[in-house]
Amino acid sequence: MAKSRAVKEQLLNEYKEKLSKAKAGVIVCNHGITVEQDTALRKKLREAGIEYKVVKKTLFTFAVRENNLSELEQFFEGPIAVAFSYDDPVKVAKILKEGAKDLEKLEIRGGFIEGKVISAKEVDALSKLPSREELVAKMLGGLNAPMSGLVYVLSGTIRKLVLALDAIAKKQSA
C-alpha cells in the first residue's frame, strides 16, 4: 500500500510539473480507438515535440486544481488523454484536429493555453491559425518586399545610366 501511495504521489508531481511547464494542452477522449491508431497518433505528436499522456483522472484533477486550472474538470468524462505542448500552442491543436478527422472516435474536449481554459470550439479555431513558422515567414517576406523593390528600382536606374554612357561613348568614337 505504501508503494502505491508513493507511485501516486510521483504521478501527481509529474502531472503538476507538466501543467506548469506547458504553454498549451488539449484534452481528448480516446475511448474506442485501436492500439494501432493510438500509436500512429502518438508518433505524429512525438515528432512534433508534443507529449501525449493518458492520465488518471483523480490524480490529474488534483494537479489541475493546484495549477489554478480547475475549469478543466468539465472535460473529465470517460477516459481522457492530454497532449502537452511546450513551445507552439497551434501545433498541438492542428495535429489533434487532423487526428480527429482521421479517427472518428477521437473527441477533442477542450484545453488550455498559458493558464486560460479553452473549449473544443476554441481548439478548433486555434487549429486553423497559421503556425509560428508560417507567421515568421510572412513577416520576413513583408519586410523583404520593400527592400527588393528598392534594389530593383536602383538597378534599373544604374542600368539606364550605363546604357546612356555606352551610347555617348560609341557616338564620340564614331
Tab-separated table of C-alpha atoms in Angstrom:
chain	number	residue	atom	x	y	z
A	1	MET	CA	0.000	0.000	0.000
A	2	ALA	CA	2.879	2.366	0.781
A	3	LYS	CA	4.369	1.691	-2.635
A	4	SER	CA	1.059	2.516	-4.287
A	5	ARG	CA	0.881	5.830	-2.422
A	6	ALA	CA	4.450	6.694	-3.439
A	7	VAL	CA	3.655	5.903	-7.072
A	8	LYS	CA	0.549	8.077	-6.908
A	9	GLU	CA	2.485	10.971	-5.371
A	10	GLN	CA	5.123	10.661	-8.062
A	11	LEU	CA	2.424	10.679	-10.765
A	12	LEU	CA	0.722	13.690	-9.185
A	13	ASN	CA	4.009	15.606	-9.107
A	14	GLU	CA	4.621	14.652	-12.752
A	15	TYR	CA	1.178	15.985	-13.768
A	16	LYS	CA	1.724	19.229	-11.833
A	17	GLU	CA	5.098	19.738	-13.478
A	18	LYS	CA	3.732	19.116	-16.970
A	19	LEU	CA	0.852	21.525	-16.407
A	20	SER	CA	3.129	24.260	-15.113
A	21	LYS	CA	5.683	23.900	-17.941
A	22	ALA	CA	3.231	23.501	-20.842
A	23	LYS	CA	2.305	26.517	-22.942
A	24	ALA	CA	-0.765	24.671	-24.162
A	25	GLY	CA	-2.588	21.407	-23.743
A	26	VAL	CA	-5.526	19.667	-25.354
A	27	ILE	CA	-7.749	17.145	-23.595
A	28	VAL	CA	-9.153	14.346	-25.727
A	29	CYS	CA	-11.312	11.312	-25.177
A	30	ASN	CA	-9.588	8.415	-26.902
A	31	HIS	CA	-12.147	5.747	-25.989
A	32	GLY	CA	-12.741	3.386	-28.888
A	33	ILE	CA	-9.622	3.969	-30.963
A	34	THR	CA	-7.417	0.979	-31.677
A	35	VAL	CA	-3.890	0.487	-30.417
A	36	GLU	CA	-2.520	0.964	-33.962
A	37	GLN	CA	-4.407	4.252	-34.351
A	38	ASP	CA	-3.240	5.453	-30.939
A	39	THR	CA	0.361	4.512	-31.755
A	40	ALA	CA	0.229	6.414	-35.063
A	41	LEU	CA	-1.206	9.484	-33.300
A	42	ARG	CA	1.459	9.295	-30.587
A	43	LYS	CA	4.166	9.080	-33.265
A	44	LYS	CA	2.886	12.229	-35.029
A	45	LEU	CA	2.731	14.097	-31.745
A	46	ARG	CA	6.184	12.925	-30.632
A	47	GLU	CA	7.726	14.019	-33.961
A	48	ALA	CA	6.262	17.487	-33.387
A	49	GLY	CA	7.709	17.666	-29.860
A	50	ILE	CA	4.349	17.213	-28.146
A	51	GLU	CA	3.913	14.936	-25.149
A	52	TYR	CA	0.765	12.762	-25.113
A	53	LYS	CA	-0.329	11.003	-21.939
A	54	VAL	CA	-3.326	9.007	-20.849
A	55	VAL	CA	-3.943	10.363	-17.363
A	56	LYS	CA	-5.568	9.104	-14.194
A	57	LYS	CA	-8.490	11.491	-13.734
A	58	THR	CA	-8.435	11.589	-9.941
A	59	LEU	CA	-4.761	12.498	-9.743
A	60	PHE	CA	-4.990	14.823	-12.736
A	61	THR	CA	-7.891	16.629	-11.042
A	62	PHE	CA	-5.678	17.370	-8.023
A	63	ALA	CA	-2.890	18.613	-10.311
A	64	VAL	CA	-5.308	20.809	-12.262
A	65	ARG	CA	-6.653	22.373	-9.079
A	66	GLU	CA	-3.147	23.128	-7.792
A	67	ASN	CA	-2.289	24.853	-11.093
A	68	ASN	CA	-5.441	27.043	-10.984
A	69	LEU	CA	-6.993	25.289	-13.985
A	70	SER	CA	-9.974	23.769	-12.171
A	71	GLU	CA	-12.272	24.773	-15.073
A	72	LEU	CA	-10.698	21.882	-16.999
A	73	GLU	CA	-12.624	19.433	-14.810
A	74	GLN	CA	-15.691	19.921	-17.008
A	75	PHE	CA	-13.891	17.909	-19.725
A	76	PHE	CA	-13.110	14.902	-17.499
A	77	GLU	CA	-15.869	12.469	-18.540
A	78	GLY	CA	-14.792	8.992	-19.556
A	79	PRO	CA	-11.194	8.053	-20.298
A	80	ILE	CA	-9.071	11.071	-21.174
A	81	ALA	CA	-5.641	11.792	-22.559
A	82	VAL	CA	-3.784	15.089	-22.585
A	83	ALA	CA	-1.370	16.411	-25.197
A	84	PHE	CA	1.121	18.901	-23.739
A	85	SER	CA	2.888	21.412	-25.990
A	86	TYR	CA	5.892	23.183	-24.532
A	87	ASP	CA	6.612	25.556	-27.413
A	88	ASP	CA	3.926	26.116	-30.083
A	89	PRO	CA	0.269	26.088	-28.948
A	90	VAL	CA	-1.039	25.979	-32.530
A	91	LYS	CA	0.878	22.821	-33.422
A	92	VAL	CA	-0.863	20.631	-30.827
A	93	ALA	CA	-4.303	21.833	-31.928
A	94	LYS	CA	-3.518	21.243	-35.622
A	95	ILE	CA	-2.236	17.694	-35.128
A	96	LEU	CA	-5.111	16.637	-32.869
A	97	LYS	CA	-7.717	18.242	-35.145
A	98	GLU	CA	-6.218	16.343	-38.072
A	99	GLY	CA	-6.229	13.187	-35.939
A	100	ALA	CA	-9.885	13.727	-35.029
A	101	LYS	CA	-10.756	13.904	-38.742
A	102	ASP	CA	-8.957	10.617	-39.414
A	103	LEU	CA	-10.133	8.879	-36.245
A	104	GLU	CA	-13.874	9.269	-35.765
A	105	LYS	CA	-13.696	8.074	-32.157
A	106	LEU	CA	-11.112	10.667	-31.067
A	107	GLU	CA	-13.030	13.512	-29.453
A	108	ILE	CA	-11.439	16.851	-28.593
A	109	ARG	CA	-12.963	18.041	-25.317
A	110	GLY	CA	-11.102	21.282	-24.624
A	111	GLY	CA	-7.770	22.503	-23.404
A	112	PHE	CA	-5.705	25.344	-22.055
A	113	ILE	CA	-3.316	27.980	-23.347
A	114	GLU	CA	-0.915	29.626	-20.912
A	115	GLY	CA	-3.247	29.316	-17.939
A	116	LYS	CA	-6.517	30.030	-19.778
A	117	VAL	CA	-9.056	27.241	-20.272
A	118	ILE	CA	-10.478	26.926	-23.797
A	119	SER	CA	-13.392	24.943	-25.218
A	120	ALA	CA	-13.360	22.442	-28.082
A	121	LYS	CA	-14.587	25.190	-30.452
A	122	GLU	CA	-11.662	27.382	-29.437
A	123	VAL	CA	-9.251	24.472	-30.005
A	124	ASP	CA	-10.794	24.124	-33.472
A	125	ALA	CA	-10.292	27.848	-34.136
A	126	LEU	CA	-6.708	27.585	-32.872
A	127	SER	CA	-6.039	24.721	-35.282
A	128	LYS	CA	-6.963	26.972	-38.209
A	129	LEU	CA	-4.355	29.605	-37.324
A	130	PRO	CA	-1.048	29.590	-39.191
A	131	SER	CA	1.864	28.054	-37.326
A	132	ARG	CA	4.645	30.107	-35.796
A	133	GLU	CA	6.968	29.275	-38.708
A	134	GLU	CA	4.387	30.445	-41.263
A	135	LEU	CA	3.869	33.723	-39.388
A	136	VAL	CA	7.618	34.369	-39.201
A	137	ALA	CA	7.991	33.619	-42.928
A	138	LYS	CA	5.148	36.014	-43.799
A	139	MET	CA	6.640	38.728	-41.618
A	140	LEU	CA	10.089	38.327	-43.166
A	141	GLY	CA	8.552	38.334	-46.647
A	142	GLY	CA	6.740	41.555	-45.802
A	143	LEU	CA	9.953	43.135	-44.540
A	144	ASN	CA	11.909	41.904	-47.555
A	145	ALA	CA	9.459	43.167	-50.222
A	146	PRO	CA	10.221	46.922	-49.920
A	147	MET	CA	13.960	46.259	-49.988
A	148	SER	CA	13.643	44.052	-53.065
A	149	GLY	CA	11.645	46.786	-54.775
A	150	LEU	CA	14.275	49.380	-53.901
A	151	VAL	CA	17.067	47.179	-55.277
A	152	TYR	CA	15.079	46.639	-58.484
A	153	VAL	CA	14.436	50.364	-58.954
A	154	LEU	CA	18.040	51.311	-58.242
A	155	SER	CA	19.405	48.626	-60.545
A	156	GLY	CA	17.106	49.872	-63.321
A	157	THR	CA	18.374	53.430	-62.908
A	158	ILE	CA	22.001	52.299	-62.928
A	159	ARG	CA	21.358	50.103	-65.974
A	160	LYS	CA	19.886	53.080	-67.871
A	161	LEU	CA	22.863	55.246	-66.878
A	162	VAL	CA	25.316	52.603	-68.141
A	163	LEU	CA	23.402	52.294	-71.439
A	164	ALA	CA	23.383	56.094	-71.865
A	165	LEU	CA	27.137	56.338	-71.153
A	166	ASP	CA	27.797	53.490	-73.573
A	167	ALA	CA	25.760	55.230	-76.279
A	168	ILE	CA	27.682	58.512	-75.682
A	169	ALA	CA	30.996	56.654	-75.879
A	170	LYS	CA	30.016	54.992	-79.186
A	171	LYS	CA	28.815	58.321	-80.595
A	172	GLN	CA	32.072	60.089	-79.680
A	173	SER	CA	34.226	57.314	-81.055
A	174	ALA	CA	32.362	57.361	-84.372
